[in-house]
PDB file of C-alpha atoms and ligand atoms in Angstrom:
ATOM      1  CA  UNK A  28    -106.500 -78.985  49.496  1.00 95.00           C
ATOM      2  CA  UNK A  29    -104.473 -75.675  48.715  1.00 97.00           C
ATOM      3  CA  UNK A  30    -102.705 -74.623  51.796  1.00 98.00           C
ATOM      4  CA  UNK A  31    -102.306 -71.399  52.553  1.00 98.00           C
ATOM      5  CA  UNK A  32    -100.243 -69.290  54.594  1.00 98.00           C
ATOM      6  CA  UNK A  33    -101.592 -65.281  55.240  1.00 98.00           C
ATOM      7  CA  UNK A  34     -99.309 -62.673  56.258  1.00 98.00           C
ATOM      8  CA  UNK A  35    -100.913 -59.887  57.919  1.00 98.00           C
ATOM      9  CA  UNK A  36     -99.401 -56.319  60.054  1.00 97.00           C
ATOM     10  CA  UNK A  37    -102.634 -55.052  61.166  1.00 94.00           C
ATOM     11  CA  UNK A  38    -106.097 -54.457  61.053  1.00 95.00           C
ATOM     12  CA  UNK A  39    -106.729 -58.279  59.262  1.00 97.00           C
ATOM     13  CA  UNK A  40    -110.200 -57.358  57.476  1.00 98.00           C
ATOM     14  CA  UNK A  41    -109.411 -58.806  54.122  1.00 98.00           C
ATOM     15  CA  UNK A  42    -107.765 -61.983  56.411  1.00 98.00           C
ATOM     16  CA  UNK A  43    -111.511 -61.973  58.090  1.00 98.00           C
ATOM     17  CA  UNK A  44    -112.892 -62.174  53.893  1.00 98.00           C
ATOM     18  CA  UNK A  45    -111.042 -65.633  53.481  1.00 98.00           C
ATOM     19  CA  UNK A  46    -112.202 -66.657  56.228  1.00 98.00           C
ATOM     20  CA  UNK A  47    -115.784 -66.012  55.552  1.00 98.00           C
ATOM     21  CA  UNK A  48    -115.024 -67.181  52.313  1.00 98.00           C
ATOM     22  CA  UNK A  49    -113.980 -70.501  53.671  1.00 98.00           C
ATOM     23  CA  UNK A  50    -116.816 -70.806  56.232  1.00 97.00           C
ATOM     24  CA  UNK A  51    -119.339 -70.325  53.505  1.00 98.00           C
ATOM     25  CA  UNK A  52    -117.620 -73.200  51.404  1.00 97.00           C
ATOM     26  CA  UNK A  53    -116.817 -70.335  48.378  1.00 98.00           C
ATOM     27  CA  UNK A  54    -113.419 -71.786  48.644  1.00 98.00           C
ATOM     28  CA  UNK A  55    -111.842 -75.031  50.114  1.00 97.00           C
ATOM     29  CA  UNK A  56    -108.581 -73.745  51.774  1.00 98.00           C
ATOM     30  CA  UNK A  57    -106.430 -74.815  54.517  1.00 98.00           C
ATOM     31  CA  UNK A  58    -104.934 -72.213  55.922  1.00 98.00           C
ATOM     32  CA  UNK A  59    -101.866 -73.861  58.020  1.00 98.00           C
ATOM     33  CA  UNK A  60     -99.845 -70.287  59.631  1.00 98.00           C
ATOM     34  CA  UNK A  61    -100.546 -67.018  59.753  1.00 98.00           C
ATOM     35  CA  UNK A  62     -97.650 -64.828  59.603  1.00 98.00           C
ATOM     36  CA  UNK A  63     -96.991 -61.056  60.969  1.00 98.00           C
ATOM     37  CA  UNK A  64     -94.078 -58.659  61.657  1.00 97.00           C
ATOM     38  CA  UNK A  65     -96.275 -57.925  64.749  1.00 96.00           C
ATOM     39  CA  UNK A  66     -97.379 -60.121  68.045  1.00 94.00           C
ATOM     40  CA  UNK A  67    -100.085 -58.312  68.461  1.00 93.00           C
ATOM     41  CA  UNK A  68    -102.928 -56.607  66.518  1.00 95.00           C
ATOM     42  CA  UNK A  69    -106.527 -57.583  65.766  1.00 97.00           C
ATOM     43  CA  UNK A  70    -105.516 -60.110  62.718  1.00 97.00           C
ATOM     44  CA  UNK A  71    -103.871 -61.730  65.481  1.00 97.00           C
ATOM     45  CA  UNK A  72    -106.615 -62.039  67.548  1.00 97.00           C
ATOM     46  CA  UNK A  73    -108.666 -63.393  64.107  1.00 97.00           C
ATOM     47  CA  UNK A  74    -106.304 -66.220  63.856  1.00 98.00           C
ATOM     48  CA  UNK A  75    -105.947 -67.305  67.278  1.00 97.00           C
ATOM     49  CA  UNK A  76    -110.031 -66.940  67.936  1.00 97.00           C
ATOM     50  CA  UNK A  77    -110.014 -69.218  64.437  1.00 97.00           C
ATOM     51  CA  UNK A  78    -107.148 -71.496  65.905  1.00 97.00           C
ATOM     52  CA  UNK A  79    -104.909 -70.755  63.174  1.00 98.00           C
ATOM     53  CA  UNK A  80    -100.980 -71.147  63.757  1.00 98.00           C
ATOM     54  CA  UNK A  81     -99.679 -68.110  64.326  1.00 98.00           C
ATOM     55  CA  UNK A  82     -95.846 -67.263  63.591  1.00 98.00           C
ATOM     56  CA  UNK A  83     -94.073 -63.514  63.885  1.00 98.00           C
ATOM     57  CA  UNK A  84     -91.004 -62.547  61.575  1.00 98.00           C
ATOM     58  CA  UNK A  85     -88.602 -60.027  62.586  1.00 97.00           C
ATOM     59  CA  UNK A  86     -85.152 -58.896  60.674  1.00 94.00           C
ATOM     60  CA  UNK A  87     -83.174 -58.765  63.655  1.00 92.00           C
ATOM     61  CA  UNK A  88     -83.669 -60.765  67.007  1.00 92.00           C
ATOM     62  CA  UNK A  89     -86.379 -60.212  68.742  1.00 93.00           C
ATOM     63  CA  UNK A  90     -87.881 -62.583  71.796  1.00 94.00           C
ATOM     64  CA  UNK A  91     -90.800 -64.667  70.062  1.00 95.00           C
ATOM     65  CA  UNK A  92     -89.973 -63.807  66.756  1.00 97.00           C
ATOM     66  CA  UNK A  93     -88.323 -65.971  63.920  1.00 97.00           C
ATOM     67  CA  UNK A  94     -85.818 -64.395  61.053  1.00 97.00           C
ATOM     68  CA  UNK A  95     -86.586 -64.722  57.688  1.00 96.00           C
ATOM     69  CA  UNK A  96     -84.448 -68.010  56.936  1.00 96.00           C
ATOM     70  CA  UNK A  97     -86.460 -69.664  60.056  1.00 97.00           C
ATOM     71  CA  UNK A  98     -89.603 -68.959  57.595  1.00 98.00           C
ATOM     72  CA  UNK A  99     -88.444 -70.387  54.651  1.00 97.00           C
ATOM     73  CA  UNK A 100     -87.829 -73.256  56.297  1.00 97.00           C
ATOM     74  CA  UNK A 101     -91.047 -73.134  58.135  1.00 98.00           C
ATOM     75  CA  UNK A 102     -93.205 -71.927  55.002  1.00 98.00           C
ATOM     76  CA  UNK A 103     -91.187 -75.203  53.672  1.00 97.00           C
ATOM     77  CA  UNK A 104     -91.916 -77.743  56.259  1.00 98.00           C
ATOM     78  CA  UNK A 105     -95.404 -76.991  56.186  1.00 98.00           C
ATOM     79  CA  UNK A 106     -95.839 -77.291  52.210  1.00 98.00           C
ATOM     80  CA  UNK A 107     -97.369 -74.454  51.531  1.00 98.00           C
ATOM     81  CA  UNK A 108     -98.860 -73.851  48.331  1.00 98.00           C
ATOM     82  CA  UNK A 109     -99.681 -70.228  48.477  1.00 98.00           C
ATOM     83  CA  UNK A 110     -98.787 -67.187  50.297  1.00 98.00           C
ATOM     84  CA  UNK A 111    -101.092 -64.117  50.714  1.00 98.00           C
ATOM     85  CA  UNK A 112    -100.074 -61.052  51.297  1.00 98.00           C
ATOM     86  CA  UNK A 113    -103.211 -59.541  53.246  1.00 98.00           C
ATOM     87  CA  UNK A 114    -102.252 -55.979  54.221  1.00 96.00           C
ATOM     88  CA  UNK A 115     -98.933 -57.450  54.923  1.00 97.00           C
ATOM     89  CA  UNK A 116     -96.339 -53.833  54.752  1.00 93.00           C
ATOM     90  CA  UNK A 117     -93.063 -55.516  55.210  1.00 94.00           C
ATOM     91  CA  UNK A 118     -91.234 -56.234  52.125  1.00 94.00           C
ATOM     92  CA  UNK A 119     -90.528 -60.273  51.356  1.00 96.00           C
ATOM     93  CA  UNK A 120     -86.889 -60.893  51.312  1.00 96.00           C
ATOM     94  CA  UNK A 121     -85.942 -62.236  47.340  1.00 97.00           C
ATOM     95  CA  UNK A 122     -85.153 -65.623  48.351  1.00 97.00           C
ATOM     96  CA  UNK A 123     -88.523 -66.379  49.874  1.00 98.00           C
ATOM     97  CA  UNK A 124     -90.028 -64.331  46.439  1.00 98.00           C
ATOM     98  CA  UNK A 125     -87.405 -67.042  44.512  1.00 97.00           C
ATOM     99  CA  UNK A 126     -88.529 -70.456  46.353  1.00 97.00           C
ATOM    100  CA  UNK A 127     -92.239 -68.829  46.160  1.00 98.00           C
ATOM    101  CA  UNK A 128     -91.731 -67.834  42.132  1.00 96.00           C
ATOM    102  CA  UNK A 129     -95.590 -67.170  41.449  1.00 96.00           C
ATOM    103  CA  UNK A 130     -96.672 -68.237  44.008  1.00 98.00           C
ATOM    104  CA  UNK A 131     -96.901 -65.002  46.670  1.00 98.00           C
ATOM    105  CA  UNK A 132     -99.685 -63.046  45.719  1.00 98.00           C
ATOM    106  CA  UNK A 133    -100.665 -59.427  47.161  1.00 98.00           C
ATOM    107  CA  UNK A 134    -103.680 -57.037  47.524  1.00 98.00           C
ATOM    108  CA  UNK A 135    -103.268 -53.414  46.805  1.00 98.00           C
ATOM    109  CA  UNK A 136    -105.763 -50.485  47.413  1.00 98.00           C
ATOM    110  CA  UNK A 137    -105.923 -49.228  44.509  1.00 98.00           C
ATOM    111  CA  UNK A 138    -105.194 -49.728  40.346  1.00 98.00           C
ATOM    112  CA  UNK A 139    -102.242 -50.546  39.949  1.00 98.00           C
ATOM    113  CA  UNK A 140     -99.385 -49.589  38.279  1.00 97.00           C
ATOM    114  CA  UNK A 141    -100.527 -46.133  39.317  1.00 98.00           C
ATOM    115  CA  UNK A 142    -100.586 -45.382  42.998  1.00 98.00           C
ATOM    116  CA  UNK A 143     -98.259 -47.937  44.514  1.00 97.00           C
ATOM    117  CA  UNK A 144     -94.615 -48.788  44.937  1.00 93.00           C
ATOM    118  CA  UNK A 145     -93.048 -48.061  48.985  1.00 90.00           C
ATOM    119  CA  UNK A 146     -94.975 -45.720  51.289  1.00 91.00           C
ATOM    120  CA  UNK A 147     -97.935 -46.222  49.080  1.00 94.00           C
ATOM    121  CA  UNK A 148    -100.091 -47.907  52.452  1.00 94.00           C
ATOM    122  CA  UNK A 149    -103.281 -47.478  53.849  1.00 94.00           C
ATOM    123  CA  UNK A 150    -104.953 -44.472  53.554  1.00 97.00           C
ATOM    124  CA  UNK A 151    -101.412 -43.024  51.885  1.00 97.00           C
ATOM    125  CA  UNK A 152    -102.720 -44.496  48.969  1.00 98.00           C
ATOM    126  CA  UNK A 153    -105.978 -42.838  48.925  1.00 98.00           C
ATOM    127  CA  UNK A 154    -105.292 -39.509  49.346  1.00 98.00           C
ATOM    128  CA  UNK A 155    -102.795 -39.592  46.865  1.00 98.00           C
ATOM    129  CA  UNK A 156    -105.711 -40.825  44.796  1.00 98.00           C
ATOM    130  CA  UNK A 157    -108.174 -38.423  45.844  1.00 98.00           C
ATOM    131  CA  UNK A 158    -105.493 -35.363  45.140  1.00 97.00           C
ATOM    132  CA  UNK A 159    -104.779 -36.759  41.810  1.00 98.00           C
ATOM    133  CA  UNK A 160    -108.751 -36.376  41.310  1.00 95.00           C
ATOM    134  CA  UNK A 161    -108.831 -39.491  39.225  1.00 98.00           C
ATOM    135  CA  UNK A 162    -112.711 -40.842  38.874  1.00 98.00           C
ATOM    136  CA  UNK A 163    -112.213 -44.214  39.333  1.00 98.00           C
ATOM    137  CA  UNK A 164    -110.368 -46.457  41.569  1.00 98.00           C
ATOM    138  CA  UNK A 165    -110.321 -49.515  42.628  1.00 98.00           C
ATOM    139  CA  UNK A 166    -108.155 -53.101  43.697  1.00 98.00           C
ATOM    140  CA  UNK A 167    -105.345 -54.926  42.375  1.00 98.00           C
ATOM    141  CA  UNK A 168    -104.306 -58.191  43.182  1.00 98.00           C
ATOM    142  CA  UNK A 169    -101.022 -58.766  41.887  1.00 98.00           C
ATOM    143  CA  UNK A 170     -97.510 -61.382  41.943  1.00 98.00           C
ATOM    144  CA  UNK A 171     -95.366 -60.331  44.650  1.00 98.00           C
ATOM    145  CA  UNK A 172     -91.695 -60.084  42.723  1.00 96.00           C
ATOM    146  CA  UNK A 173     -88.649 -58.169  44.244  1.00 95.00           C
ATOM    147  CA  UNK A 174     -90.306 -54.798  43.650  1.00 94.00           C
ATOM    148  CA  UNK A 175     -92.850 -52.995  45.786  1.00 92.00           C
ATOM    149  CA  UNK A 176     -96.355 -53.221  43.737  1.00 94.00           C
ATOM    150  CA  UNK A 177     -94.708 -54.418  40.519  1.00 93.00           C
ATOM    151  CA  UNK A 178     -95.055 -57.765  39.713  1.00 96.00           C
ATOM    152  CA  UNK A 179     -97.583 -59.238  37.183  1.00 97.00           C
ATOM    153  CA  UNK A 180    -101.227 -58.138  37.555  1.00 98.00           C
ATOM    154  CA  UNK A 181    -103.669 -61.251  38.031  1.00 98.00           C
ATOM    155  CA  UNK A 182    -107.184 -59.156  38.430  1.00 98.00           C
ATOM    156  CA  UNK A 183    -108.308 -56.298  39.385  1.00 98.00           C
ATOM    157  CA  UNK A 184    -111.817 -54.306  39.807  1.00 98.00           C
ATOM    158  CA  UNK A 185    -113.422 -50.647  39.774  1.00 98.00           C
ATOM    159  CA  UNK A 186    -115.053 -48.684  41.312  1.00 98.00           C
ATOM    160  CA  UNK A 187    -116.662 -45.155  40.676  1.00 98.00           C
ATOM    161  CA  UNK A 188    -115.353 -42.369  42.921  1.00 98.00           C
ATOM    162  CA  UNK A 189    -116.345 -39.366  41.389  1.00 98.00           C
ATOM    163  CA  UNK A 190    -118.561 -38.261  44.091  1.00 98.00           C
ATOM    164  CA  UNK A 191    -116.125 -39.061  47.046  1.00 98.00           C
ATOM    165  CA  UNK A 192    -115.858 -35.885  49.892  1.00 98.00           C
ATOM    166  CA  UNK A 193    -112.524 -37.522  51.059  1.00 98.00           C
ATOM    167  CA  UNK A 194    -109.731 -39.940  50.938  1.00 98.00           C
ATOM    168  CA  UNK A 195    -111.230 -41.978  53.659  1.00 98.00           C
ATOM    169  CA  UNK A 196    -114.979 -42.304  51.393  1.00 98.00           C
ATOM    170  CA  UNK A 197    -112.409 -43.576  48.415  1.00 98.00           C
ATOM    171  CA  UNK A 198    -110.593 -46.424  51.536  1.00 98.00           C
ATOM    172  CA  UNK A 199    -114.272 -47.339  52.290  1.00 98.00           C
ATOM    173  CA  UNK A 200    -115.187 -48.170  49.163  1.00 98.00           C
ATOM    174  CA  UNK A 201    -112.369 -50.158  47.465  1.00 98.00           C
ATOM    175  CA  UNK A 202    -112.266 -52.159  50.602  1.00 98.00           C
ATOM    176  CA  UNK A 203    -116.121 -53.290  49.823  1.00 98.00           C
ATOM    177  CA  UNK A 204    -113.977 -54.474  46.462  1.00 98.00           C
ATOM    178  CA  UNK A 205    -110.931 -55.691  47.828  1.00 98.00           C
ATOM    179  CA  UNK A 206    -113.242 -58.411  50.456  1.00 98.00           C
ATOM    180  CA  UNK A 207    -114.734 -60.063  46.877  1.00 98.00           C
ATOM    181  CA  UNK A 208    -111.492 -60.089  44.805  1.00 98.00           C
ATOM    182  CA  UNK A 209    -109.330 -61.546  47.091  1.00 98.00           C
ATOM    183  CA  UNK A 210    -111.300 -65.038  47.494  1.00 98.00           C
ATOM    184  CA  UNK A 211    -112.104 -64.197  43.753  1.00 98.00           C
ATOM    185  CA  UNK A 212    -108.463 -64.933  42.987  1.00 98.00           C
ATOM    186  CA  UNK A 213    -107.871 -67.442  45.503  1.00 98.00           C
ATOM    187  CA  UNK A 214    -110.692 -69.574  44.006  1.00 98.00           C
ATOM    188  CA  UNK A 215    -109.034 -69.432  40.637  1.00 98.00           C
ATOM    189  CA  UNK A 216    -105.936 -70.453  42.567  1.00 97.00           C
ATOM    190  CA  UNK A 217    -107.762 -73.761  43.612  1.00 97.00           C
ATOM    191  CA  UNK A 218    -109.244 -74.378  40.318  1.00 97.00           C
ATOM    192  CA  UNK A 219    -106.073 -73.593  38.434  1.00 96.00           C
ATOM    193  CA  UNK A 220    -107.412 -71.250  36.506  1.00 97.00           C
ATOM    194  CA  UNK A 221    -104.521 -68.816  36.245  1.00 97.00           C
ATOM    195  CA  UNK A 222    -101.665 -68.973  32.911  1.00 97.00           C
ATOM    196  CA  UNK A 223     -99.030 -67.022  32.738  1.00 96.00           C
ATOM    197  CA  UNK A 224     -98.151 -66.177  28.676  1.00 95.00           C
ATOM    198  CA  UNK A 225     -95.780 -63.568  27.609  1.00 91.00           C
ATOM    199  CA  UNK A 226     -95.791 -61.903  30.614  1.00 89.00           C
ATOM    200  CA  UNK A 227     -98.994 -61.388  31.498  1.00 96.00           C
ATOM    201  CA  UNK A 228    -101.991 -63.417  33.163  1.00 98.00           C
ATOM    202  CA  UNK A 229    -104.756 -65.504  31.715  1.00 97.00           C
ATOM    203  CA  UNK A 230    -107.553 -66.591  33.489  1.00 97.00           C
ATOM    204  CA  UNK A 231    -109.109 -69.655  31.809  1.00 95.00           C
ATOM    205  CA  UNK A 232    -112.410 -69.627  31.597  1.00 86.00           C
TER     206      UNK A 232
HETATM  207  C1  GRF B  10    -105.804 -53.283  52.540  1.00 89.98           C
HETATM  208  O1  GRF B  10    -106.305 -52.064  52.058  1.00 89.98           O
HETATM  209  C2  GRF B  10    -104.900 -53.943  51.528  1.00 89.98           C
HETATM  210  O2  GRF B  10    -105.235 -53.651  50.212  1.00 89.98           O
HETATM  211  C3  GRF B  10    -103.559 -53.337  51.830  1.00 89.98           C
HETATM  212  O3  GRF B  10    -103.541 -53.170  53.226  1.00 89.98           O
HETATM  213  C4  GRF B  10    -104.868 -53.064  53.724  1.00 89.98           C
HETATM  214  C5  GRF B  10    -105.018 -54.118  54.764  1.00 89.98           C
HETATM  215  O4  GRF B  10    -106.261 -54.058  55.424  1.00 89.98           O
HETATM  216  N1  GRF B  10    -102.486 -54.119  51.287  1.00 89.98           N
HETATM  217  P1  GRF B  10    -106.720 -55.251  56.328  1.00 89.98           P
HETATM  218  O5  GRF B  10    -105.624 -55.494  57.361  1.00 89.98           O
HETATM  219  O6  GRF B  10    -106.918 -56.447  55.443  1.00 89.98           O
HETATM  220  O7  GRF B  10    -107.997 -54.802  56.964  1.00 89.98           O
END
């Protein structure tokens, strides 16, 4: 079974979507740690209610928290297959993006490459949408690299905004999206469904 390891800093919604996803059998996933910068906040409370390991990362020492070489090792020990990025703002340190080569995947608010890169957050990212007055936005789910929103593009999906009164109506509706296309991609995970070739990424049908 693919083993899975979810880094979250908030909020946790798209966490709650794989586990809903795994509760209704739409995927088979183990997830073995769930990993924040914080101790406390409501994806927190998600794991632990689930009984999901939880584990908090901090650059410099902090009581309760582990450095970023403590969770390579850890991510190690526990054989993890696959790390998701679930509204996880801290950037992964390069060696953990090395040892994880394609294998760290992220969800972004919007269509990337447009809108993201650092700062470009939560509802950050949808106002800058909604003042560009673009008509359609949407979700990316994407290879975490050593850049901020920048590494290879696995799927992403639309969604009409043109009648939107405000950045918050655009949030609200590409987080409908983002709940579906995360277990999407996560599912072709499992199934290994997902080639990489010249750069970009195949899904095989
Ligand atoms: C989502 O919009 C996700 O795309 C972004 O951060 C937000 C996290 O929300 N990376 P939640 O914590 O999953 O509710």
């Amino acid at each position: 079974m693919l083993k899975l390891a979810v880094f979250v800093s908030g909020r946790g919604s798209n966490f709650r979507a794989i586990l809903n996803a795994k509760s209704n059998k739409y995927i088979n996933v183990e997830i073995v740690a769930l990993i924040s910068d914080k101790d406390n906040c409501p994806a927190i409370e998600l794991a632990k209610a689930n009984s999901i390991p939880c584990f908090f990362v901090s650059k410099i020492d902090k009581n309760g928290f582990i450095n970023y070489e403590k969770l390579l090792e850890l991510l190690t020990e526990l054989e993890v297959d696959l790390i998701v990025l679930a509204g996880y703002l801290k950037k992964i340190p390069d060696e953990i993006v090395e040892k994880f080569k394609e294998r760290i995947i992220n969800i972004h608010p919007a269509l990337l490459p447009s809108f993201g890169g650092e700062g470009m957050y939560g509802i950050n990212v949808h106002r800058a949408v909604y003042s560009s007055s673009v008509k359609v936005s949407g979700a990316t789910v994407h290879f975490v690299d050593k850049v901020y929103d920048h590494g290879k593009i696995i799927a992403q999906k639309a969604v009409d905004i043109s009648d939107v009164k405000s950045p918050e109506d655009i949030a609200e509706r590409v987080l409908k999206i983002e709940h579906e296309l995360l277990p999407d991609v996560i599912k072709l995970f499992i199934e290994n469904k997902i080639q990489i070739i010249d750069n970009r990424v195949f899904i095989l049908l």
